[in-house]
Amino acid sequence: MAITILGIESSCDDTSAAVIQDGYLLSNLLASQEVHRQYGGVIPELASRAHQQNIVPVVSQALSQAGVSMDDIDAIAFTVGPGLLGSLIVGTSFAKGLSLSSGKPLVEVNHLQGHILSHFIKQHGKDNRCPAFPFLSLLVSGGHTQIVKVTDFYSFEIIGHTIDDAVGEAFDKCSKMMGLGYPGGPIVDRLAQTGDPERFSFAKPHVPGLDFSFSGIKTSLLYFLRDRLKEDPDFIEKNKEDICASFQKALIDILMSKLIKAVKETGIKEIALGGGVSANSGLRNAVTEAGKKRGWNTYLPEFRFTTDNAAMIAICGYYKYMAGDRAPLSIAPVSRARDFEI
Ligand code: KG4
Ligand code: ZN
């Protein structure tokens, strides 16, 4: 008998639903919220409201595109956190209501574990190459920056994490300071492709062990821009490609130095990228090149699985369901990452 999982993701500003059958993706629907763009960041109240508007049509389209009905679903997997509380409440409440009305069990999924396990989403007609256990996941998003040692589908150990900002935040702030728009990561990435990464340098943090810090480099960019703008008010406009390329390189260098250190310390050479920032072309190249040079097996997620999506929630839910994991109807979302036992 095939096992079919409906996944629901609503942790930030994307409402998404997906259906996975025996690990194979049948559908993955996404409603992104354009409303935040004009504010230069996600407005939590508006995000919750947009989830309320989107969740019913998104789930029903995910089911119909997969060619299944609720009768065919074995379990409803949903993101329990971390994320914006108001956004998580919409997905969680919807999943609970659906569970009550359909009689299907609930499986709670940690959003970060979803990003990490996105490599295991199988697709018909593809080679479905995925990391072997144990592997190291460099998890880089708007809210998190971690190196996670993954021993099996259920065992995750954070061996390094940011002590302040996430790397995605540094990308977003860079774009904001330069007046380039939101979300910043893709804009900085695009401009960096035609810029000179060696033109400007930014002070790198000194953080012990496998931990990261991105707040200092952000401030360093702020002072750099302020000083250069005093000399030339058009400095940003004239040099935006080189600034983006240099700043992006500095961020990637920080990530790569800790990743290389983690490989040396653990002896694990299976390296997987995950999270929104894993869409970054410079980071993807850096990991691929380091892999070739150092004999690592590297795994880059497909672009549609880098940012938030329900397929990764459904695959994580699939493995948890197979292990007998069920969530009670009394479950409540958890917004903070540090409240999770990952
Ligand atoms: O995983 P995600 O969709 O949401 C969180 O869980 O945070 O990640 C969003 C982050 C944002 O900071 C966005 O700017 C960044 O991922 N991002 C990128 C790129 N695409 C998205 N950062 C750098 N380069 C990109 N191409
Ligand atoms: Zn995410």
Tab-separated table of C-alpha atoms and ligand atoms in Angstrom:
chain	number	residue	atom	x	y	z
A	1	MET	CA	0.000	0.000	0.000
A	2	ALA	CA	1.346	3.398	-0.984
A	3	ILE	CA	1.881	5.925	1.808
A	4	THR	CA	0.624	9.377	0.831
A	5	ILE	CA	1.429	12.487	2.854
A	6	LEU	CA	-0.050	15.978	2.536
A	7	GLY	CA	2.479	18.634	3.621
A	8	ILE	CA	1.571	22.174	4.736
A	9	GLU	CA	4.101	24.993	5.206
A	10	SER	CA	3.220	28.460	6.556
A	11	SER	CA	6.162	29.517	8.749
A	12	CYS	CA	6.980	32.838	7.103
A	13	ASP	CA	5.590	34.516	3.996
A	14	ASP	CA	4.972	31.569	1.657
A	15	THR	CA	1.835	29.452	1.858
A	16	SER	CA	2.631	26.050	0.427
A	17	ALA	CA	1.063	22.590	0.179
A	18	ALA	CA	2.505	19.424	-1.355
A	19	VAL	CA	1.691	15.754	-1.779
A	20	ILE	CA	4.363	13.063	-1.507
A	21	GLN	CA	3.706	9.378	-2.191
A	22	ASP	CA	6.266	6.801	-1.066
A	23	GLY	CA	8.849	9.599	-1.074
A	24	TYR	CA	7.953	10.742	-4.630
A	25	LEU	CA	6.668	14.256	-5.231
A	26	LEU	CA	3.196	14.396	-6.784
A	27	SER	CA	2.537	18.130	-6.364
A	28	ASN	CA	4.056	21.222	-4.737
A	29	LEU	CA	2.008	24.440	-4.741
A	30	LEU	CA	3.260	27.800	-3.545
A	31	ALA	CA	1.553	31.170	-3.012
A	32	SER	CA	4.220	33.810	-2.353
A	33	GLN	CA	3.158	37.039	-0.696
A	34	GLU	CA	4.066	40.062	-2.800
A	35	VAL	CA	2.538	42.415	-0.226
A	36	HIS	CA	5.773	42.584	1.843
A	37	ARG	CA	7.935	43.912	-0.986
A	38	GLN	CA	6.702	47.502	-0.588
A	39	TYR	CA	7.725	47.445	3.101
A	40	GLY	CA	11.214	46.009	2.521
A	41	GLY	CA	10.622	43.052	4.838
A	42	VAL	CA	8.004	40.595	6.059
A	43	ILE	CA	5.198	42.244	8.073
A	44	PRO	CA	3.940	39.487	10.415
A	45	GLU	CA	0.314	40.717	10.587
A	46	LEU	CA	0.047	40.874	6.810
A	47	ALA	CA	1.688	37.458	6.471
A	48	SER	CA	-0.893	35.807	8.748
A	49	ARG	CA	-3.754	37.418	6.876
A	50	ALA	CA	-2.387	36.325	3.485
A	51	HIS	CA	-1.953	32.752	4.786
A	52	GLN	CA	-5.641	32.825	5.805
A	53	GLN	CA	-6.584	33.855	2.285
A	54	ASN	CA	-4.295	31.384	0.528
A	55	ILE	CA	-4.342	28.205	2.552
A	56	VAL	CA	-7.645	26.699	1.388
A	57	PRO	CA	-7.045	27.158	-2.359
A	58	VAL	CA	-3.375	26.111	-2.092
A	59	VAL	CA	-4.162	22.861	-0.265
A	60	SER	CA	-7.060	22.008	-2.536
A	61	GLN	CA	-4.940	22.634	-5.664
A	62	ALA	CA	-2.094	20.517	-4.266
A	63	LEU	CA	-4.521	17.616	-3.818
A	64	SER	CA	-6.101	18.014	-7.236
A	65	GLN	CA	-2.755	18.400	-9.063
A	66	ALA	CA	-1.554	15.225	-7.354
A	67	GLY	CA	-4.724	13.479	-8.501
A	68	VAL	CA	-5.679	12.456	-4.960
A	69	SER	CA	-8.434	13.264	-2.480
A	70	MET	CA	-8.327	13.410	1.318
A	71	ASP	CA	-9.426	9.758	1.338
A	72	ASP	CA	-6.067	8.804	-0.212
A	73	ILE	CA	-4.019	10.751	2.359
A	74	ASP	CA	-2.408	8.789	5.213
A	75	ALA	CA	-1.265	11.765	7.286
A	76	ILE	CA	-1.165	15.553	7.337
A	77	ALA	CA	2.350	16.900	7.971
A	78	PHE	CA	2.577	20.563	8.949
A	79	THR	CA	5.268	23.014	10.047
A	80	VAL	CA	5.087	23.424	13.815
A	81	GLY	CA	7.983	25.956	13.899
A	82	PRO	CA	10.266	27.783	14.087
A	83	GLY	CA	8.858	30.830	12.329
A	84	LEU	CA	6.440	33.721	12.797
A	85	LEU	CA	3.871	32.704	15.391
A	86	GLY	CA	0.867	34.222	13.602
A	87	SER	CA	1.861	32.485	10.352
A	88	LEU	CA	2.453	29.144	12.069
A	89	ILE	CA	-0.938	29.355	13.802
A	90	VAL	CA	-2.721	29.535	10.446
A	91	GLY	CA	-1.052	26.370	9.094
A	92	THR	CA	-1.306	24.493	12.386
A	93	SER	CA	-4.978	25.351	12.945
A	94	PHE	CA	-5.833	24.468	9.376
A	95	ALA	CA	-4.006	21.120	9.680
A	96	LYS	CA	-5.841	20.359	12.942
A	97	GLY	CA	-9.250	21.192	11.451
A	98	LEU	CA	-8.487	19.030	8.424
A	99	SER	CA	-7.348	16.201	10.684
A	100	LEU	CA	-10.556	16.410	12.723
A	101	SER	CA	-12.819	16.487	9.713
A	102	SER	CA	-10.990	13.789	7.721
A	103	GLY	CA	-9.927	11.524	10.574
A	104	LYS	CA	-6.330	11.533	9.255
A	105	PRO	CA	-3.457	11.764	11.762
A	106	LEU	CA	-1.213	14.782	12.192
A	107	VAL	CA	2.588	14.763	12.011
A	108	GLU	CA	4.455	17.839	13.235
A	109	VAL	CA	7.560	18.910	11.317
A	110	ASN	CA	10.419	21.173	12.352
A	111	HIS	CA	10.918	23.628	9.478
A	112	LEU	CA	14.714	23.361	9.721
A	113	GLN	CA	14.645	19.581	9.497
A	114	GLY	CA	12.482	20.053	6.400
A	115	HIS	CA	15.188	22.203	4.740
A	116	ILE	CA	17.843	19.643	5.696
A	117	LEU	CA	15.881	16.663	4.344
A	118	SER	CA	14.810	18.398	1.110
A	119	HIS	CA	17.483	16.314	-0.693
A	120	PHE	CA	15.376	13.200	-0.132
A	121	ILE	CA	12.385	14.440	-2.161
A	122	LYS	CA	12.290	11.936	-5.023
A	123	GLN	CA	10.909	12.793	-8.460
A	124	HIS	CA	9.766	10.407	-11.176
A	125	GLY	CA	12.163	10.462	-14.132
A	126	LYS	CA	15.081	11.979	-12.167
A	127	ASP	CA	18.232	10.331	-10.790
A	128	ASN	CA	17.255	11.287	-7.208
A	129	ARG	CA	20.842	11.452	-5.952
A	130	CYS	CA	20.820	12.088	-2.212
A	131	PRO	CA	23.374	12.278	0.622
A	132	ALA	CA	24.447	9.146	2.477
A	133	PHE	CA	24.335	9.178	6.282
A	134	PRO	CA	26.087	10.638	8.134
A	135	PHE	CA	26.228	13.941	6.270
A	136	LEU	CA	26.833	17.576	7.141
A	137	SER	CA	24.157	20.096	6.261
A	138	LEU	CA	25.086	23.743	5.824
A	139	LEU	CA	21.700	25.270	6.588
A	140	VAL	CA	21.577	28.880	5.462
A	141	SER	CA	18.374	30.907	5.465
A	142	GLY	CA	16.853	34.236	6.428
A	143	GLY	CA	16.475	33.138	10.033
A	144	HIS	CA	19.204	30.502	10.534
A	145	THR	CA	22.799	29.665	9.839
A	146	GLN	CA	23.910	26.288	11.122
A	147	ILE	CA	26.109	23.318	10.421
A	148	VAL	CA	24.135	20.209	11.322
A	149	LYS	CA	25.457	16.662	11.568
A	150	VAL	CA	22.721	14.348	10.322
A	151	THR	CA	23.086	10.691	11.316
A	152	ASP	CA	19.729	9.414	10.071
A	153	PHE	CA	16.276	10.784	9.213
A	154	TYR	CA	15.637	11.489	12.886
A	155	SER	CA	18.997	12.477	14.389
A	156	PHE	CA	20.220	16.030	13.957
A	157	GLU	CA	23.062	17.585	15.922
A	158	ILE	CA	23.817	21.282	15.537
A	159	ILE	CA	27.618	21.519	15.628
A	160	GLY	CA	27.849	25.200	14.683
A	161	HIS	CA	25.425	28.099	14.569
A	162	THR	CA	25.339	31.860	14.286
A	163	ILE	CA	25.770	33.777	17.504
A	164	ASP	CA	23.899	36.812	16.096
A	165	ASP	CA	22.409	37.381	12.623
A	166	ALA	CA	21.676	34.772	9.965
A	167	VAL	CA	23.567	34.997	6.671
A	168	GLY	CA	20.293	35.610	4.779
A	169	GLU	CA	19.716	38.651	6.978
A	170	ALA	CA	23.166	39.952	6.003
A	171	PHE	CA	22.239	39.599	2.306
A	172	ASP	CA	18.888	41.307	2.897
A	173	LYS	CA	20.429	44.171	4.903
A	174	CYS	CA	23.125	44.706	2.286
A	175	SER	CA	20.463	45.173	-0.360
A	176	LYS	CA	18.434	47.449	1.909
A	177	MET	CA	21.424	49.662	2.789
A	178	MET	CA	22.178	50.013	-0.901
A	179	GLY	CA	18.529	50.786	-1.715
A	180	LEU	CA	18.253	47.784	-4.043
A	181	GLY	CA	15.014	46.173	-2.839
A	182	TYR	CA	13.660	43.119	-1.043
A	183	PRO	CA	14.295	40.216	-0.677
A	184	GLY	CA	17.946	41.155	-0.981
A	185	GLY	CA	19.618	37.781	-1.518
A	186	PRO	CA	18.584	37.212	-5.143
A	187	ILE	CA	19.286	40.882	-6.053
A	188	VAL	CA	22.791	40.859	-4.528
A	189	ASP	CA	23.446	37.475	-6.187
A	190	ARG	CA	22.455	38.812	-9.629
A	191	LEU	CA	24.521	42.014	-9.380
A	192	ALA	CA	27.506	40.114	-7.937
A	193	GLN	CA	27.709	37.996	-11.084
A	194	THR	CA	29.117	40.905	-13.095
A	195	GLY	CA	31.110	42.507	-10.270
A	196	ASP	CA	34.707	42.207	-9.045
A	197	PRO	CA	34.766	40.245	-5.764
A	198	GLU	CA	38.327	41.376	-4.977
A	199	ARG	CA	37.691	45.126	-5.287
A	200	PHE	CA	36.618	45.853	-1.684
A	201	SER	CA	37.315	43.980	1.516
A	202	PHE	CA	35.289	43.747	4.700
A	203	ALA	CA	36.469	42.850	8.196
A	204	LYS	CA	35.923	39.151	8.940
A	205	PRO	CA	34.725	38.039	12.380
A	206	HIS	CA	36.829	35.929	14.726
A	207	VAL	CA	34.470	33.451	16.305
A	208	PRO	CA	35.779	30.314	17.973
A	209	GLY	CA	34.856	26.765	16.955
A	210	LEU	CA	32.252	26.172	14.272
A	211	ASP	CA	30.058	29.152	15.152
A	212	PHE	CA	29.335	32.090	12.858
A	213	SER	CA	28.780	35.819	13.277
A	214	PHE	CA	27.382	38.196	10.666
A	215	SER	CA	26.507	41.332	12.602
A	216	GLY	CA	30.029	42.839	12.486
A	217	ILE	CA	30.379	42.521	8.735
A	218	LYS	CA	26.982	44.147	8.293
A	219	THR	CA	28.152	47.136	10.356
A	220	SER	CA	31.402	47.192	8.421
A	221	LEU	CA	29.392	47.542	5.164
A	222	LEU	CA	27.292	50.310	6.728
A	223	TYR	CA	30.384	52.394	7.668
A	224	PHE	CA	32.048	51.645	4.353
A	225	LEU	CA	29.026	52.947	2.407
A	226	ARG	CA	28.634	55.968	4.680
A	227	ASP	CA	32.293	56.985	4.208
A	228	ARG	CA	32.314	56.455	0.445
A	229	LEU	CA	29.008	58.307	-0.014
A	230	LYS	CA	30.533	61.352	1.715
A	231	GLU	CA	33.192	61.459	-1.010
A	232	ASP	CA	30.814	60.652	-3.866
A	233	PRO	CA	27.007	60.664	-3.522
A	234	ASP	CA	26.771	58.371	-6.579
A	235	PHE	CA	29.210	55.818	-5.167
A	236	ILE	CA	26.636	53.049	-4.798
A	237	GLU	CA	25.101	53.543	-8.231
A	238	LYS	CA	28.526	53.565	-9.914
A	239	ASN	CA	29.892	50.544	-8.042
A	240	LYS	CA	26.929	48.391	-7.105
A	241	GLU	CA	28.128	45.256	-8.913
A	242	ASP	CA	31.570	45.367	-7.270
A	243	ILE	CA	30.126	46.123	-3.811
A	244	CYS	CA	27.695	43.200	-4.083
A	245	ALA	CA	30.369	40.832	-5.424
A	246	SER	CA	32.847	41.801	-2.679
A	247	PHE	CA	30.296	41.624	0.139
A	248	GLN	CA	28.900	38.317	-1.121
A	249	LYS	CA	32.419	36.875	-1.341
A	250	ALA	CA	33.088	37.923	2.263
A	251	LEU	CA	29.907	36.146	3.425
A	252	ILE	CA	30.749	33.018	1.432
A	253	ASP	CA	34.328	32.989	2.779
A	254	ILE	CA	32.949	32.993	6.346
A	255	LEU	CA	30.604	30.090	5.551
A	256	MET	CA	33.249	28.080	3.690
A	257	SER	CA	35.946	28.459	6.334
A	258	LYS	CA	33.625	26.964	8.981
A	259	LEU	CA	32.385	24.248	6.644
A	260	ILE	CA	35.967	23.180	5.856
A	261	LYS	CA	36.728	23.164	9.571
A	262	ALA	CA	33.626	21.036	10.279
A	263	VAL	CA	34.711	18.480	7.662
A	264	LYS	CA	38.181	18.317	9.220
A	265	GLU	CA	36.775	17.888	12.720
A	266	THR	CA	34.118	15.276	11.897
A	267	GLY	CA	35.814	13.477	8.991
A	268	ILE	CA	32.432	13.587	7.177
A	269	LYS	CA	32.729	14.381	3.469
A	270	GLU	CA	29.059	14.151	2.465
A	271	ILE	CA	28.058	17.814	2.252
A	272	ALA	CA	24.523	19.075	1.616
A	273	LEU	CA	23.317	22.677	1.304
A	274	GLY	CA	19.885	23.781	2.458
A	275	GLY	CA	17.751	26.888	3.065
A	276	GLY	CA	16.988	30.025	1.062
A	277	VAL	CA	20.608	31.179	0.747
A	278	SER	CA	21.546	27.839	-0.844
A	279	ALA	CA	20.065	29.362	-4.029
A	280	ASN	CA	23.073	31.704	-4.117
A	281	SER	CA	25.160	31.040	-7.216
A	282	GLY	CA	28.438	32.079	-5.549
A	283	LEU	CA	27.862	29.738	-2.608
A	284	ARG	CA	26.837	26.872	-4.889
A	285	ASN	CA	30.054	27.343	-6.900
A	286	ALA	CA	32.195	27.611	-3.781
A	287	VAL	CA	30.795	24.359	-2.318
A	288	THR	CA	31.096	22.540	-5.659
A	289	GLU	CA	34.708	23.701	-6.155
A	290	ALA	CA	35.691	22.841	-2.580
A	291	GLY	CA	34.112	19.418	-3.101
A	292	LYS	CA	36.182	18.775	-6.246
A	293	LYS	CA	39.378	19.939	-4.581
A	294	ARG	CA	38.875	18.135	-1.274
A	295	GLY	CA	37.117	14.942	-2.358
A	296	TRP	CA	33.707	15.768	-0.883
A	297	ASN	CA	30.404	14.518	-2.290
A	298	THR	CA	28.318	17.683	-2.573
A	299	TYR	CA	24.538	18.026	-2.830
A	300	LEU	CA	22.838	21.234	-3.937
A	301	PRO	CA	19.048	21.431	-3.659
A	302	GLU	CA	16.980	22.143	-6.760
A	303	PHE	CA	16.162	25.877	-6.785
A	304	ARG	CA	12.463	25.360	-6.009
A	305	PHE	CA	13.440	23.422	-2.874
A	306	THR	CA	15.876	26.065	-1.570
A	307	THR	CA	13.289	28.550	-0.321
A	308	ASP	CA	10.345	27.621	1.867
A	309	ASN	CA	8.130	24.916	0.354
A	310	ALA	CA	5.782	22.196	1.541
A	311	ALA	CA	7.502	19.369	-0.349
A	312	MET	CA	10.285	19.418	2.237
A	313	ILE	CA	7.684	19.333	5.038
A	314	ALA	CA	5.914	16.403	3.380
A	315	ILE	CA	9.141	14.374	2.960
A	316	CYS	CA	10.152	14.981	6.563
A	317	GLY	CA	6.590	14.091	7.623
A	318	TYR	CA	6.758	10.924	5.517
A	319	TYR	CA	9.801	9.605	7.408
A	320	LYS	CA	8.329	10.606	10.769
A	321	TYR	CA	5.029	8.930	9.892
A	322	MET	CA	6.887	5.732	8.909
A	323	ALA	CA	8.587	5.815	12.323
A	324	GLY	CA	5.186	5.997	14.052
A	325	ASP	CA	5.393	9.666	14.967
A	326	ARG	CA	1.961	11.330	15.484
A	327	ALA	CA	1.074	14.767	16.871
A	328	PRO	CA	-1.853	15.263	19.285
A	329	LEU	CA	-4.704	17.655	18.463
A	330	SER	CA	-3.559	19.755	21.407
A	331	ILE	CA	-0.298	20.617	19.641
A	332	ALA	CA	0.608	24.325	19.446
A	333	PRO	CA	3.202	26.007	17.210
A	334	VAL	CA	6.609	27.032	18.566
A	335	SER	CA	8.133	30.163	17.108
A	336	ARG	CA	11.680	30.111	18.486
A	337	ALA	CA	14.342	27.731	17.183
A	338	ARG	CA	16.010	27.440	20.560
A	339	ASP	CA	12.856	25.872	22.012
A	340	PHE	CA	13.305	22.897	19.706
A	341	GLU	CA	15.165	19.742	20.445
A	342	ILE	CA	16.529	19.193	16.983
B	1	KG4	O1	14.668	29.552	3.678
B	1	KG4	P1	14.044	30.870	3.376
B	1	KG4	O2	13.091	30.956	2.215
B	1	KG4	O3	13.262	31.417	4.606
B	1	KG4	C1	13.696	31.235	5.902
B	1	KG4	O4	13.434	30.124	6.463
B	1	KG4	O5	14.360	32.179	6.392
B	1	KG4	O6	15.239	31.908	3.180
B	1	KG4	C2	15.023	33.244	2.819
B	1	KG4	C3	16.373	33.925	2.689
B	1	KG4	C4	16.285	35.438	2.499
B	1	KG4	O7	17.178	36.074	3.385
B	1	KG4	C5	16.720	35.623	1.044
B	1	KG4	O8	17.327	36.871	0.781
B	1	KG4	C6	17.712	34.496	0.896
B	1	KG4	O9	17.106	33.405	1.562
B	1	KG4	N1	17.988	34.158	-0.507
B	1	KG4	C7	19.195	34.316	-1.082
B	1	KG4	C8	19.049	33.951	-2.442
B	1	KG4	N2	17.747	33.558	-2.644
B	1	KG4	C9	17.110	33.696	-1.432
B	1	KG4	N3	20.359	34.748	-0.572
B	1	KG4	C10	21.421	34.813	-1.404
B	1	KG4	N4	21.359	34.506	-2.727
B	1	KG4	C11	20.206	34.059	-3.289
B	1	KG4	N5	20.155	33.749	-4.596
B	2	ZN	ZN	13.044	28.336	5.597
